[in-house]
Coordinates of C-alpha atoms in Angstrom, one line a residue:
M1 CA 8.0 5.0 -17.8
Y2 CA 9.0 7.2 -15.0
K3 CA 10.3 5.1 -12.1
T4 CA 8.6 6.5 -9.0
T5 CA 9.7 5.5 -5.5
E6 CA 6.0 4.7 -5.0
I7 CA 6.8 1.6 -7.1
T8 CA 9.0 0.0 -4.5
S9 CA 11.4 -2.5 -6.1
A10 CA 12.5 -5.9 -4.8
E11 CA 15.9 -5.5 -6.5
I12 CA 17.0 -2.1 -5.2
A13 CA 18.8 -2.5 -1.8
S14 CA 17.7 0.8 -0.4
D15 CA 14.1 -0.1 -1.1
N16 CA 14.3 -3.2 1.0
P17 CA 12.6 -2.1 4.2
V18 CA 9.6 -0.9 2.3
H19 CA 9.6 -3.9 0.0
Q20 CA 9.6 -6.2 3.0
R21 CA 6.8 -4.2 4.8
L22 CA 4.7 -4.5 1.6
L23 CA 5.4 -8.2 1.2
F24 CA 4.3 -9.0 4.8
P25 CA 0.5 -8.6 4.3
Y26 CA 0.7 -10.9 1.2
V27 CA 2.2 -13.6 3.4
E28 CA -0.6 -13.1 5.8
A29 CA -3.3 -13.0 3.0
A30 CA -2.0 -16.2 1.5
N31 CA -3.1 -18.0 4.7
L32 CA -6.6 -16.3 4.6
V33 CA -7.8 -16.4 1.0
S34 CA -9.3 -19.1 -1.0
G35 CA -11.8 -19.6 -3.9
K36 CA -12.1 -16.7 -6.4
V37 CA -9.7 -13.8 -5.4
L38 CA -9.6 -10.3 -6.9
E39 CA -6.6 -8.1 -6.4
I40 CA -7.2 -4.4 -7.0
G41 CA -4.0 -2.7 -7.8
C42 CA -1.7 -5.7 -8.4
G43 CA 1.2 -3.5 -9.6
W44 CA 4.1 -5.5 -10.9
G45 CA 3.0 -8.6 -9.0
R46 CA 4.7 -8.5 -5.6
G47 CA 2.2 -10.9 -4.1
L48 CA 1.2 -12.9 -7.2
E49 CA 3.1 -16.1 -6.4
L50 CA 1.5 -16.3 -3.0
L51 CA -2.0 -15.3 -4.0
T52 CA -2.2 -17.5 -7.1
K53 CA -1.2 -20.6 -5.1
A54 CA -3.8 -19.9 -2.4
A55 CA -6.6 -19.1 -4.8
D56 CA -8.7 -21.3 -7.1
H57 CA -8.7 -18.5 -9.5
Y58 CA -6.9 -15.1 -9.4
T59 CA -8.0 -11.9 -11.1
G60 CA -5.8 -8.8 -11.0
I61 CA -6.6 -5.3 -11.9
D62 CA -4.2 -2.4 -12.4
K63 CA -4.3 0.8 -14.5
N64 CA -0.8 0.1 -16.1
Q65 CA -1.4 -1.7 -19.3
E66 CA 2.2 -2.5 -19.7
L67 CA 2.4 -4.3 -16.4
I68 CA -0.9 -6.1 -17.0
S69 CA 0.3 -7.4 -20.4
A70 CA 3.5 -8.7 -18.9
L71 CA 1.7 -10.4 -16.1
S72 CA -0.8 -12.0 -18.5
A73 CA 2.0 -13.6 -20.3
E74 CA 3.7 -14.9 -17.2
Y75 CA 0.5 -16.1 -15.4
S76 CA -1.6 -17.6 -18.2
T77 CA -4.2 -19.3 -16.0
S78 CA -5.0 -16.0 -14.2
T79 CA -7.1 -13.1 -15.4
F80 CA -5.7 -9.6 -15.7
I81 CA -7.6 -6.4 -16.5
A82 CA -6.2 -3.0 -17.3
A83 CA -8.5 -0.3 -15.9
N84 CA -8.8 2.9 -14.0
I85 CA -10.9 2.2 -10.9
P86 CA -13.4 2.8 -9.4
P87 CA -15.9 1.6 -10.7
L88 CA -15.1 -2.0 -11.2
T89 CA -16.6 -1.9 -14.7
G90 CA -17.4 -5.3 -16.2
L91 CA -17.2 -7.3 -13.0
A92 CA -20.5 -8.8 -11.9
D93 CA -22.2 -8.5 -8.5
N94 CA -21.4 -11.3 -5.9
T95 CA -18.5 -12.8 -7.8
F96 CA -15.5 -13.0 -5.5
D97 CA -14.8 -14.8 -2.3
Y98 CA -11.9 -12.4 -1.4
I99 CA -10.6 -9.0 -2.5
V100 CA -7.1 -8.0 -1.7
T101 CA -6.1 -4.3 -2.1
F102 CA -2.8 -3.3 -0.5
Q103 CA -1.6 0.3 -0.4
V104 CA -4.1 1.4 -3.0
I105 CA -6.9 3.3 -1.4
E106 CA -4.7 6.3 -0.6
H107 CA -4.3 6.8 -4.4
I108 CA -8.0 6.8 -5.1
E109 CA -9.9 10.1 -5.5
N110 CA -13.4 8.5 -4.8
D111 CA -12.6 6.3 -1.9
D112 CA -16.3 5.9 -1.0
L113 CA -17.1 4.5 -4.5
F114 CA -14.0 2.3 -4.2
I115 CA -15.3 0.6 -1.0
K116 CA -18.9 0.4 -2.3
E117 CA -17.7 -1.3 -5.5
A118 CA -15.6 -3.8 -3.5
H119 CA -18.7 -4.6 -1.5
R120 CA -20.7 -5.0 -4.7
V121 CA -18.5 -7.6 -6.4
L122 CA -18.0 -9.7 -3.2
K123 CA -20.2 -12.7 -2.5
P124 CA -22.3 -12.6 0.6
G125 CA -19.8 -13.5 3.4
G126 CA -17.0 -12.5 1.2
K127 CA -14.0 -10.5 2.7
L128 CA -12.2 -7.4 1.7
L129 CA -8.5 -7.3 2.9
L130 CA -7.2 -3.8 2.8
T131 CA -3.9 -2.1 3.9
T132 CA -3.0 1.5 3.8
V133 CA -0.5 3.8 5.6
N134 CA -1.3 5.1 9.0
K135 CA -1.1 8.9 8.7
T136 CA 0.2 9.1 12.3
F137 CA 3.5 7.7 11.1
S138 CA 3.9 9.6 7.9
L139 CA 7.0 11.8 8.0
T140 CA 6.1 14.2 5.2
R141 CA 3.3 14.8 2.8
N142 CA 3.4 12.1 0.2
P143 CA 2.3 13.9 -3.1
W144 CA 1.4 10.5 -4.7
H145 CA -1.3 10.0 -2.1
V146 CA -4.7 11.7 -2.5
R147 CA -5.2 11.3 1.2
E148 CA -4.1 9.3 4.2
Y149 CA -6.2 8.0 7.0
Y150 CA -6.3 7.7 10.8
A151 CA -7.6 4.4 12.3
D152 CA -11.1 5.5 13.2
G153 CA -11.7 7.4 9.9
L154 CA -10.8 4.3 7.8
K155 CA -13.0 2.1 9.9
S156 CA -15.9 4.5 9.5
L157 CA -15.5 4.6 5.7
M158 CA -15.5 0.8 5.4
A159 CA -18.4 0.4 7.9
K160 CA -20.6 2.4 5.6
Y161 CA -20.9 -0.7 3.4
F162 CA -19.6 -3.6 5.5
P163 CA -21.5 -4.8 8.6
T164 CA -18.3 -6.2 10.1
V165 CA -14.8 -4.5 10.0
E166 CA -12.0 -6.2 11.9
T167 CA -9.3 -3.6 12.6
R168 CA -5.7 -4.7 12.8
G169 CA -2.4 -3.1 12.1
I170 CA 1.1 -4.0 10.7
H171 CA 3.9 -2.9 12.9
G172 CA 7.7 -3.6 13.2
N173 CA 10.0 -5.1 15.7
D174 CA 12.9 -3.3 17.3
K175 CA 15.0 -3.5 14.1
V176 CA 12.2 -2.0 12.0
M177 CA 11.5 0.8 14.4
T178 CA 15.2 1.6 14.7
Y179 CA 15.2 2.1 11.0
Y180 CA 12.0 4.2 11.2
E181 CA 13.6 6.5 13.8
Q182 CA 16.8 6.9 11.6
N183 CA 14.5 7.7 8.7
K184 CA 12.6 10.2 10.7
E185 CA 15.8 12.1 11.6
S186 CA 17.1 12.0 8.1
V187 CA 13.8 13.4 6.8
K188 CA 13.9 16.1 9.3
K189 CA 17.3 17.2 8.0
L190 CA 15.9 17.3 4.5
T191 CA 12.7 19.1 5.2
R192 CA 14.3 21.8 7.4
F193 CA 14.9 23.8 4.2
D194 CA 11.2 24.0 3.5
I195 CA 10.8 27.1 5.6
F196 CA 7.6 28.1 3.7
N197 CA 6.0 24.7 4.3
L198 CA 5.6 24.3 0.5
Q199 CA 5.1 20.5 0.8
Y200 CA 1.6 21.2 2.2
R201 CA 0.9 24.3 0.1
L202 CA 1.8 23.3 -3.5
P203 CA -0.3 21.1 -5.8
R204 CA 0.5 17.4 -5.5
R205 CA 1.7 17.1 -9.2
L206 CA 4.4 19.8 -8.7
L207 CA 5.8 17.9 -5.7
Q208 CA 5.9 14.4 -7.1
V209 CA 9.3 14.5 -9.0
P210 CA 11.1 16.5 -6.2
Y211 CA 9.6 14.1 -3.7
D212 CA 11.0 11.1 -5.5
L213 CA 14.4 12.6 -5.9
M214 CA 14.6 13.4 -2.2
N215 CA 13.1 10.0 -1.2
R216 CA 15.7 8.1 -3.3
L217 CA 18.5 10.2 -1.9
N218 CA 17.3 9.6 1.6
R219 CA 16.9 5.8 1.2
N220 CA 20.4 5.6 -0.3
R221 CA 21.9 7.6 2.6
L222 CA 20.2 5.3 5.1
L223 CA 21.5 2.2 3.4
Q224 CA 25.1 3.5 3.4
A225 CA 24.9 4.7 7.0
D226 CA 25.0 1.3 8.7
G227 CA 23.5 -1.3 6.3
L228 CA 20.4 -1.8 8.5
A229 CA 18.1 -1.3 5.5
A230 CA 19.5 -4.4 3.8
E231 CA 19.0 -6.6 6.9
I232 CA 15.3 -6.1 7.4
N233 CA 13.0 -9.1 6.4
Y234 CA 9.3 -9.4 6.1
T235 CA 9.6 -11.6 9.3
D236 CA 10.5 -8.4 11.2
Y237 CA 6.9 -7.2 10.7
L238 CA 3.9 -8.4 12.7
V239 CA 0.1 -8.1 12.9
S240 CA -1.0 -5.8 15.7
T241 CA -4.4 -5.5 17.5
N242 CA -3.7 -1.8 17.9
P243 CA -4.0 -0.2 14.5
A244 CA -3.8 3.4 15.7
S245 CA -0.2 2.7 17.0
S246 CA 0.8 0.7 13.9
L247 CA 2.8 1.7 10.7
D248 CA 0.0 0.5 8.4
F249 CA -3.6 -0.6 8.8
F250 CA -4.6 -4.1 8.0
Y251 CA -8.4 -4.2 7.9
V252 CA -10.7 -7.2 7.1
A253 CA -14.2 -6.4 6.2
T254 CA -16.9 -9.0 5.8
K255 CA -20.0 -8.6 3.5

């Protein structure tokens, strides 16, 4: 399987800042969830240890059959489903107490159906925990993403189906934001060669492999520069009450 930088590793040192940023909401979620928990887009299981301990029963969905098979063998008391979503085929209405879906919606073509289906399978009073990148802080076009959101746009989408949407963000401390600024300058040096602005003009599929190669080069360069990338921990991230000024959104919607 082609190893995209979208699948951020916990083992690759240059991926560490992104891994820690993605781990942080799972730490937060583990203090919020209980009962029957569904994770949409569980991936290789970054948050499984945390979520399975917090839940009475955990169900994970991902489109990657290979990953799902491996997780099923490792977590035998949990349920894993290989499926392309939406819809959430085979899952009954009013089933789950919590849904966790982190950094997934930006990959979904039909985001409206995605939210509608999440609402359907939640119990009354159930909660959807959702994170995605804040477009304001994106340094380039990410061809793996169908779209990215601004704070108000994401809230409007979720509010179509959920009566209550609590809008929060995930931001970083000075160490994280120093790394972000270093990354920003490094990306500028790489993208200055794109004089025809092809990153926004070419189809996404044509850009995915070049994007991954440049992204890996950039992460390695930043790690070698001063080692800051290796020093960042999930504790360097925090929940913010100002999502528009945060690196990621962390929205909690209640049915």
